[in-house]
Coordinates of C-alpha atoms in Angstrom, one line a residue:
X1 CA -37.2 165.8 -60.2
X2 CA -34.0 164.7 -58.6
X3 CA -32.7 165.2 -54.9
X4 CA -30.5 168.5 -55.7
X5 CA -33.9 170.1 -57.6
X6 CA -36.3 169.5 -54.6
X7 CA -37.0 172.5 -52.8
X8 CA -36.0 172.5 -49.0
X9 CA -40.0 172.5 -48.1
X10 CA -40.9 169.8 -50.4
X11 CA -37.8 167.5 -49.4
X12 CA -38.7 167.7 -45.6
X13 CA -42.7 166.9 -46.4
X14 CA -41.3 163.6 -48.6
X15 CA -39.6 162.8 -45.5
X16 CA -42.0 163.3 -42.7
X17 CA -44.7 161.5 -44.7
X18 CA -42.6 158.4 -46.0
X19 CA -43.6 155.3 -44.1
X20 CA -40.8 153.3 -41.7
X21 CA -38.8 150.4 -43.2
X22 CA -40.5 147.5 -42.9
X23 CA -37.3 145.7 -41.7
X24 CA -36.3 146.1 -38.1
X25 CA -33.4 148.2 -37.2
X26 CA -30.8 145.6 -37.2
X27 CA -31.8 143.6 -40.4
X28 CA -31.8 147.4 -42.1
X29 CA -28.8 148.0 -41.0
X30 CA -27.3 144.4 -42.1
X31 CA -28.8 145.7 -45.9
X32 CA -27.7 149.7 -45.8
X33 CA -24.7 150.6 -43.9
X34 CA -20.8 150.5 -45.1
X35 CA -17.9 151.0 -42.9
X36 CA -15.2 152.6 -44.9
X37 CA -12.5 152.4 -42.1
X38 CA -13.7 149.2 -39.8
X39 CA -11.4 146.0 -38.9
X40 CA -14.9 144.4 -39.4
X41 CA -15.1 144.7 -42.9
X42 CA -16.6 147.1 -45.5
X43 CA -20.8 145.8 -44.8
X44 CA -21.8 146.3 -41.4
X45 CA -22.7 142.8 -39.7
X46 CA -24.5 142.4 -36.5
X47 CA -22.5 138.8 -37.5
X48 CA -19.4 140.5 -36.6
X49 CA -20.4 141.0 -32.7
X50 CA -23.8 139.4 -32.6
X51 CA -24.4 141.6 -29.4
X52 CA -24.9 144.2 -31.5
X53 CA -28.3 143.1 -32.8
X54 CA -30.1 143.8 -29.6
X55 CA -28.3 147.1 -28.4
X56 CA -29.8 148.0 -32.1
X57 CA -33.1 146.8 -30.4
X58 CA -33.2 149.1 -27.4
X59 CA -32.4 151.8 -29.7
X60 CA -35.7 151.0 -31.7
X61 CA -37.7 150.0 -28.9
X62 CA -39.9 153.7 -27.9
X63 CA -40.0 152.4 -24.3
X64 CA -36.1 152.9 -24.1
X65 CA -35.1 156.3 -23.8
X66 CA -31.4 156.0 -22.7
X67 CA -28.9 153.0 -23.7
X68 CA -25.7 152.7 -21.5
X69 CA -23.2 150.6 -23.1
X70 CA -20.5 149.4 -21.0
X71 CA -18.2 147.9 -23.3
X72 CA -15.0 145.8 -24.0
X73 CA -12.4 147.7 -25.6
X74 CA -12.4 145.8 -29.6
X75 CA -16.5 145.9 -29.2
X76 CA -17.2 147.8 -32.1
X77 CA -18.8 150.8 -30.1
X78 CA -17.7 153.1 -33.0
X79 CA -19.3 151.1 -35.7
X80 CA -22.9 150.3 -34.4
X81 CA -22.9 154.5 -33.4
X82 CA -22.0 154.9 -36.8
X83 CA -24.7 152.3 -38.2
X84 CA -27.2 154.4 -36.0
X85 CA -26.5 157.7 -37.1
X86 CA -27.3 156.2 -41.1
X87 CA -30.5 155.5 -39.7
X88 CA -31.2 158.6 -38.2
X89 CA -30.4 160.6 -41.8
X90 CA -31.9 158.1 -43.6
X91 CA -34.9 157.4 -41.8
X92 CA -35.6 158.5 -38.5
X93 CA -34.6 162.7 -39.0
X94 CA -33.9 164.4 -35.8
X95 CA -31.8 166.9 -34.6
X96 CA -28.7 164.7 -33.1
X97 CA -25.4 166.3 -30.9
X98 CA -22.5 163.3 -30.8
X99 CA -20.1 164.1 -28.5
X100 CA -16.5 162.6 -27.5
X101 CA -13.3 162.8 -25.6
X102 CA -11.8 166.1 -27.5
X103 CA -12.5 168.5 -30.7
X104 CA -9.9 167.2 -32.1
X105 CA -10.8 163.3 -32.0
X106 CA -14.3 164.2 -32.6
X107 CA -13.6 166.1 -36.0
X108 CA -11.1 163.3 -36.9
X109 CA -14.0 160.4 -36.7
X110 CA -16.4 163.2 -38.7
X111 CA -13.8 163.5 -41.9
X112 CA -12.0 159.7 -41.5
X113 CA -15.6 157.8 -40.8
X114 CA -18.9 159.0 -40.7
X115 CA -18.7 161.2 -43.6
X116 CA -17.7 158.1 -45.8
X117 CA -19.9 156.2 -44.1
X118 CA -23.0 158.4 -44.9
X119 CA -21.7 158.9 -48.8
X120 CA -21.4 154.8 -49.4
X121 CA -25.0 154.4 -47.4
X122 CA -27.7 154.5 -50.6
X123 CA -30.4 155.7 -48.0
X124 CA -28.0 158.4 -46.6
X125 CA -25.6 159.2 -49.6
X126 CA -29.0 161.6 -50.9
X127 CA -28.8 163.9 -48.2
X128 CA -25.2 164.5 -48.1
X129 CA -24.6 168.8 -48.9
X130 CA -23.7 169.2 -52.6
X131 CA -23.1 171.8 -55.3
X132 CA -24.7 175.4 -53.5
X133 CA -25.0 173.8 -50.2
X134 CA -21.4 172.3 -49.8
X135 CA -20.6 175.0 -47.2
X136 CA -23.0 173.7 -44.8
X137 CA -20.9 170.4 -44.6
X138 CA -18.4 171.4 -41.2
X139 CA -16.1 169.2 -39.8
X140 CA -17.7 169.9 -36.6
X141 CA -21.4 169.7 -38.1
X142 CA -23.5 169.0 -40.7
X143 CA -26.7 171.1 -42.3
X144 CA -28.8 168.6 -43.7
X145 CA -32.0 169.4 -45.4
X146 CA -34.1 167.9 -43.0
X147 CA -32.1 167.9 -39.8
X148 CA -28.8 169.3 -38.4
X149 CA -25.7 167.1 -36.8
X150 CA -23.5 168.1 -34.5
X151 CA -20.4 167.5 -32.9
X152 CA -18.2 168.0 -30.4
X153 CA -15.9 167.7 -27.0
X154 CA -17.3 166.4 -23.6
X155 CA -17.1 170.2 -22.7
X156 CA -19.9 172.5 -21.5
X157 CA -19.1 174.6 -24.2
X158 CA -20.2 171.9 -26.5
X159 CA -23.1 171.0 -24.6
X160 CA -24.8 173.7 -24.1
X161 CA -27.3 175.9 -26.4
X162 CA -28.7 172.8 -28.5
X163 CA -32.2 171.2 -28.3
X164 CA -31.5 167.9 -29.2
X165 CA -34.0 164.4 -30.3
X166 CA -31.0 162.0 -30.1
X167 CA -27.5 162.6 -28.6
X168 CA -24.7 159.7 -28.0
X169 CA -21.6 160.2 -26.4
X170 CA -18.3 157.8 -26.8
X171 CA -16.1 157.1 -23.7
X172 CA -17.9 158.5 -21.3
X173 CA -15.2 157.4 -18.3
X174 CA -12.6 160.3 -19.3
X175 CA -15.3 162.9 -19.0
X176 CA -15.3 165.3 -16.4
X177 CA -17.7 165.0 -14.0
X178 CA -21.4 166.5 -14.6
X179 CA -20.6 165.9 -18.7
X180 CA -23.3 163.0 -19.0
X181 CA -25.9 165.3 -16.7
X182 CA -25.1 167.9 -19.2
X183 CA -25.5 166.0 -22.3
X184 CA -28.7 164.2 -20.8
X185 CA -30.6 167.7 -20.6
X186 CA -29.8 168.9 -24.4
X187 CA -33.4 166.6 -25.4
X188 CA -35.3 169.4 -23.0
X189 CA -38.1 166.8 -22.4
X190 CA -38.6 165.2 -25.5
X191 CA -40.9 162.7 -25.8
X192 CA -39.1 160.8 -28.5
X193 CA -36.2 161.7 -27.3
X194 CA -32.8 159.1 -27.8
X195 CA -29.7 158.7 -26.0
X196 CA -26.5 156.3 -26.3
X197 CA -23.6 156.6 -24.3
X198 CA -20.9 154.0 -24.4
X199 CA -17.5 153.2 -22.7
X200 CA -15.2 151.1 -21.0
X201 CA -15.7 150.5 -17.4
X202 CA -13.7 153.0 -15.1
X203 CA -13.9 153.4 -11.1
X204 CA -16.8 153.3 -9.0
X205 CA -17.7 156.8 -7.9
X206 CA -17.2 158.0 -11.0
X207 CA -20.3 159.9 -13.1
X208 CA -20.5 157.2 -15.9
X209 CA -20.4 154.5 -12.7
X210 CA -23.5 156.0 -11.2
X211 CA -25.3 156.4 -14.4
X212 CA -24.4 152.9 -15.4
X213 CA -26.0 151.4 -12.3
X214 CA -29.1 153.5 -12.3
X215 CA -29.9 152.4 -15.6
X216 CA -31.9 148.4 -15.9
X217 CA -28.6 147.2 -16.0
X218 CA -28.4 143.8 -18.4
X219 CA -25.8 141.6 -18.0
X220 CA -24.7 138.9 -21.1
X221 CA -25.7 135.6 -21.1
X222 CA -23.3 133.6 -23.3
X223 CA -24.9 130.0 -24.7
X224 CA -22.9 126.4 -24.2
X225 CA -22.8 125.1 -27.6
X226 CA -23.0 121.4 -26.0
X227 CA -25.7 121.7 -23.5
X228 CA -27.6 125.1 -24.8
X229 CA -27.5 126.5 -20.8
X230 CA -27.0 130.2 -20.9
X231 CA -24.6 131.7 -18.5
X232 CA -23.5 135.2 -17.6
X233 CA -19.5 136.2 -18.2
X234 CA -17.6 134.6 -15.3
X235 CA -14.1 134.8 -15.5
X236 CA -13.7 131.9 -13.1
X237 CA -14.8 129.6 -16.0
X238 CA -11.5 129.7 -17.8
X239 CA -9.2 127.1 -16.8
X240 CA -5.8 127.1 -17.0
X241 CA -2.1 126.5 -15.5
X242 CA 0.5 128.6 -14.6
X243 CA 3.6 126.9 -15.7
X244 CA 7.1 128.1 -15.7
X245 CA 9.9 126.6 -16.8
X246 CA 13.3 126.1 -15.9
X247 CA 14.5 129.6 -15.5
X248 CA 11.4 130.4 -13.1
X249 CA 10.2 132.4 -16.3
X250 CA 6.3 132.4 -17.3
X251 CA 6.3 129.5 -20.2
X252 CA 3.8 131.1 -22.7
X253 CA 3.7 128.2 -25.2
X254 CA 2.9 125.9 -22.4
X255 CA 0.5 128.0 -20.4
X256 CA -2.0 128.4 -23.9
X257 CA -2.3 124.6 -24.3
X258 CA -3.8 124.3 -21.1
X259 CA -6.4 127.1 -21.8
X260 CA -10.7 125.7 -21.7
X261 CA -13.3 127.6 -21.3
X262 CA -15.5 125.4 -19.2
X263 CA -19.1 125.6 -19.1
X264 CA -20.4 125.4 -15.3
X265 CA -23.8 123.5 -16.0
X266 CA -22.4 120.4 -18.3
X267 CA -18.7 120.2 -17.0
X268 CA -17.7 120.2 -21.2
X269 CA -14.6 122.1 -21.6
X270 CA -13.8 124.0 -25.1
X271 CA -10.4 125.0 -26.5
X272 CA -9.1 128.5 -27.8
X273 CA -10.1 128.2 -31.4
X274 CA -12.3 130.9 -33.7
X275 CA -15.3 128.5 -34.2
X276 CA -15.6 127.9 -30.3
X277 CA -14.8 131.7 -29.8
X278 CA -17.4 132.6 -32.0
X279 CA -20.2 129.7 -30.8
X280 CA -19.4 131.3 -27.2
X281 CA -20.1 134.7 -28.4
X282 CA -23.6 134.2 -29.1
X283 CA -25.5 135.8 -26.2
X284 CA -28.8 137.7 -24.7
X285 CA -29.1 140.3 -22.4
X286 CA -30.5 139.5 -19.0
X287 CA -31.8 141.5 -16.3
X288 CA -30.0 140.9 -13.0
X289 CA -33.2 142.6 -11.1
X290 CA -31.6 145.9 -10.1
X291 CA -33.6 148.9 -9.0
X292 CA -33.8 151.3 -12.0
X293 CA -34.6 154.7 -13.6
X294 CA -37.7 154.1 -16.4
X295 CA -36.8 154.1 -19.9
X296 CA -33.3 153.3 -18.9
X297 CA -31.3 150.4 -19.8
X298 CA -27.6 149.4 -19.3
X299 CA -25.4 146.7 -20.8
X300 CA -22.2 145.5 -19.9
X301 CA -20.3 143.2 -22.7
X302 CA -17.2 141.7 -21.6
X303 CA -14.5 140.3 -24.2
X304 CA -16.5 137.6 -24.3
X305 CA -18.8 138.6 -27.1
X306 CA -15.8 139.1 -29.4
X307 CA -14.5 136.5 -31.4
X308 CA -11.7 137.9 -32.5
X309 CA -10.4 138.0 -29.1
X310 CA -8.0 135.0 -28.3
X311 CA -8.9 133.7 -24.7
X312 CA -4.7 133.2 -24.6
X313 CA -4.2 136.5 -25.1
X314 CA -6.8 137.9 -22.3
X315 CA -5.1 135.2 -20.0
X316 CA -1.5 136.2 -20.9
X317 CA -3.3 140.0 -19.4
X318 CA -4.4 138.4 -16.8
X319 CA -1.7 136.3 -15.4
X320 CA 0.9 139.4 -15.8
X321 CA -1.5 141.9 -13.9
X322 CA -1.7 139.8 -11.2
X323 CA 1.9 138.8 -11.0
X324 CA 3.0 142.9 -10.7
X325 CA -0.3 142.8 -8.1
X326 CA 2.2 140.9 -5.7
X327 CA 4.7 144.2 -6.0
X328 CA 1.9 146.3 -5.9
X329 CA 1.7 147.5 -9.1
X330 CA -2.4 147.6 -9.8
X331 CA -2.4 149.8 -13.1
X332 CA -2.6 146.7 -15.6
X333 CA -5.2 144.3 -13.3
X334 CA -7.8 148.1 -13.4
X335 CA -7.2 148.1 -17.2
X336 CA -8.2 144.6 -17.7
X337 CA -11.2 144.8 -15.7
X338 CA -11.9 147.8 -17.1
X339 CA -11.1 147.3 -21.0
X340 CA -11.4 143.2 -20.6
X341 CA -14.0 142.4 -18.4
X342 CA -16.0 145.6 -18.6
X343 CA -16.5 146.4 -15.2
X344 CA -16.1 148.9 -12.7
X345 CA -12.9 149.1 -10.8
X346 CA -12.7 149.3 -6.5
X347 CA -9.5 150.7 -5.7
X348 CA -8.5 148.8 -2.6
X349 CA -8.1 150.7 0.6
X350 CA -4.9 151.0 2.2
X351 CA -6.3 152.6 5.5
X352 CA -6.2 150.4 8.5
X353 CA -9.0 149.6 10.3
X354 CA -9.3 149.7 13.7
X355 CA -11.5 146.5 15.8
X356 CA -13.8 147.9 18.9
X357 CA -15.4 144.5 19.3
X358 CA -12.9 143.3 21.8
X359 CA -14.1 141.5 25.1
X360 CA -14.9 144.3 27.8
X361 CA -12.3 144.5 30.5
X362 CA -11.1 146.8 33.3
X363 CA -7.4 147.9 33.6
X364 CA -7.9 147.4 37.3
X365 CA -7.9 143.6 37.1
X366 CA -4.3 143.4 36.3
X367 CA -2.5 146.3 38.6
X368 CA -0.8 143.7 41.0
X369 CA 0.4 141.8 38.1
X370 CA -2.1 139.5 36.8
X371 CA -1.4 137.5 33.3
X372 CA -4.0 138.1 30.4
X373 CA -5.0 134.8 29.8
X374 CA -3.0 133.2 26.6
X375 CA -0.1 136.2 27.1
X376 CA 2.8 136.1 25.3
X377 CA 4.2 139.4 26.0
X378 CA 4.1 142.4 27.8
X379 CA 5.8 145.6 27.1
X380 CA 6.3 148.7 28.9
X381 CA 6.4 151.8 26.5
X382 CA 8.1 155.4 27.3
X383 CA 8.0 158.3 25.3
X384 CA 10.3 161.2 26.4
X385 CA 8.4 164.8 26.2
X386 CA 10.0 168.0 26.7
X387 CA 8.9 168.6 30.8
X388 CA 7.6 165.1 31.4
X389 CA 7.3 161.4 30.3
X390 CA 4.5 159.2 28.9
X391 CA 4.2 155.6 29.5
X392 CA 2.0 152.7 28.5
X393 CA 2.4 148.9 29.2
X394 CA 0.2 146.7 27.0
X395 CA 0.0 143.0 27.0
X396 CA 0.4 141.0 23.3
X397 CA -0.6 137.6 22.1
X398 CA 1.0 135.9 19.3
X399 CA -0.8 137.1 16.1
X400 CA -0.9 140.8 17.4
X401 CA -3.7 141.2 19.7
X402 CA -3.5 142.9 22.4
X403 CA -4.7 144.9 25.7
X404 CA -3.7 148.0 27.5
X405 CA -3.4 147.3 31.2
X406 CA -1.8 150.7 32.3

């Protein structure tokens, strides 16, 4: 009997009963997922961002119930949810709701991706809706014979009405708030419930912020290839000089020879090539001890943990945010610590703060004239009202203290 002959009934009692792959999740991915349409290549490879391997961990592990990827733009975000969702039809069945920034861009990744994806997976490809059942294959959902897939917008439209196992939701920092509460509730309780919700940092205040920190939030611990001491992504470990040349311009050429990344325990420092970018992309998560929601984990991977990521060109980002910084231009510095770094952006406050902690005095002590001790100045302000006048005199130090005497 062959998979178009067996009887809806019998096909979902073959699948309940079959026994789990012996392999982990990440080694079963490594053997049974294809990616049609990834700058990886055509095999998925937790080689390709090692980090990979142990988000694919928490997703296996039943004590995790919600993953929050915080993620460097390049990551491969799209690939490992596509790597999950073979799994799911091939071997762990459960109703599943995807959802991303719009319809449109959701039914896109559906026809250019994870359809192909599934049809070149052996494990997945049998499932797929053929010959009388082709018209339960949408491009906003799928039918299977043993589960249903859907997709959709980060809408309440689209996230509403469905009792989900799993659910994942891509770039969860252009959501509107109250989408990731909405999304959350689909699994009504489940047990064995699933969720993955990835992004790029955005500000703090935001929804995906507060969920990010509530979760046991796992920062990356990147391994010297000299000394074997794991550290966390620091930024202030890259060295470099900015040099300009004779027209005051940035001198690129210059600027990248003097690029190290230098590891803080053994003083070595390691040049921008692929074979040190990719021994520096080898990594672990680590707790940083936060206070956290059970059964929820967050990660944050910086560029760090992709190789394919010249440190010149991150630099290059770097140097020209911070130069526009000095006109007060901030739009490129929040995009590379958002997309970059992966972390959360603090707009700076352009409010004035006001100092009550002066020394306690009495205006009385200087009516016949008496100096303020160190006074530079002393001004006597009048401000011309329609029927009568108002009039201060303060006293100023250098450096723009001051104190009103009348």
């Amino acid at each position: 009997m062959n998979q178009t002959s067996r009887s809806p009934l019998i096909e979902g009692f073959r699948v309940g009963v079959a026994p789990p792959p012996s392999l982990a999740l990440r080694d079963w991915a490594n053997e049974n997922v294809h990616l049609p349409n990834s700058p990886e290549g055509a095999k998925y490879s937790t080689e390709a961002v090692p980090a990979h391997a142990f988000i694919l961990d928490f997703l296996e592990d039943p004590d995790v119930r919600e993953i929050d990827l915080l993620a460097c733009v390049g990551f491969g975000k799209t690939a490992l949810l596509e790597a999950w969702m073979t799994y799911i039809v091939g071997v762990n069945p459960g109703d599943t709701l995807v959802i991303g920034q719009t319809n449109q861009m959701v039914k896109d990744w559906m026809e250019s991706r994870m359809r192909k994806t599934w049809q070149l997976s052996p494990v997945s490809a049998p499932y797929i809706p053929t010959g009388p059942e082709r018209s339960n294959w949408k491009k906003d959902s799928v039918i299977f014979r043993h589960m249903n897939f859907f997709a959709g917008a980060a809408n309440i439209t689209d996230t509403q009405e469905k009792s989900m196992v799993n659910t994942a939701g891509d770039e969860a920092w252009r959501w509107d708030f109250g989408m990731i509460d909405y999304l959350r509730k689909r699994h009504h309780g489940r047990w064995n419930s699933k969720s993955l919700i990835m992004s790029q940092g955005s500000v703090e205040g935001t929804e995906w912020h507060q969920d990010a920190i509530a979760g046991k939030w796992h920062d990356l611990e990147h391994t010297c290839p000299d000394c074997g001491t794991g550290h966390v992504f620091d930024f202030a470990n890259f060295q470099y000089e900015t040099i300009k040349d004779g027209n005051e311009e940035l001198d690129w050429p210059a600027i990248f020879e003097t690029i190290r990344l230098k590891c803080p325990h053994c003083g070595i420092e390691f040049e921008d090539t692929e074979y040190n970018r990719r021994q520096w992309a080898k990594c672990k998560p680590v707790w940083n001890g936060n206070k956290h929601i059970p059964d929820r984990v967050t990660i944050s991977a910086s560029f760090l943990t992709v190789w394919r990521y010249k440190w010149s060109g991150i630099i290059k980002e770097w140097i020209v945010a911070n130069e526009e910084k000095r006109a007060g231009q901030l739009e490129k510095l929040q995009n590379v610590i958002n997309q970059r770094f992966a972390q959360f952006w603090k707009p700076p406050s352009d409010t004035p703060t006001l100092n009550t902690e002066g020394d306690p005095y009495g205006k009385a002590e200087y009516h016949n004239g008496e100096k303020w001790e160190m006074e530079d100045f002393r001004f006597l302000t009048v401000d011309v009202q329609a029927g009568h006048f108002w009039a201060v005199i303060r006293a100023w130090k250098i450096g723009g203290t001051s104190r009103l005497l009348w």
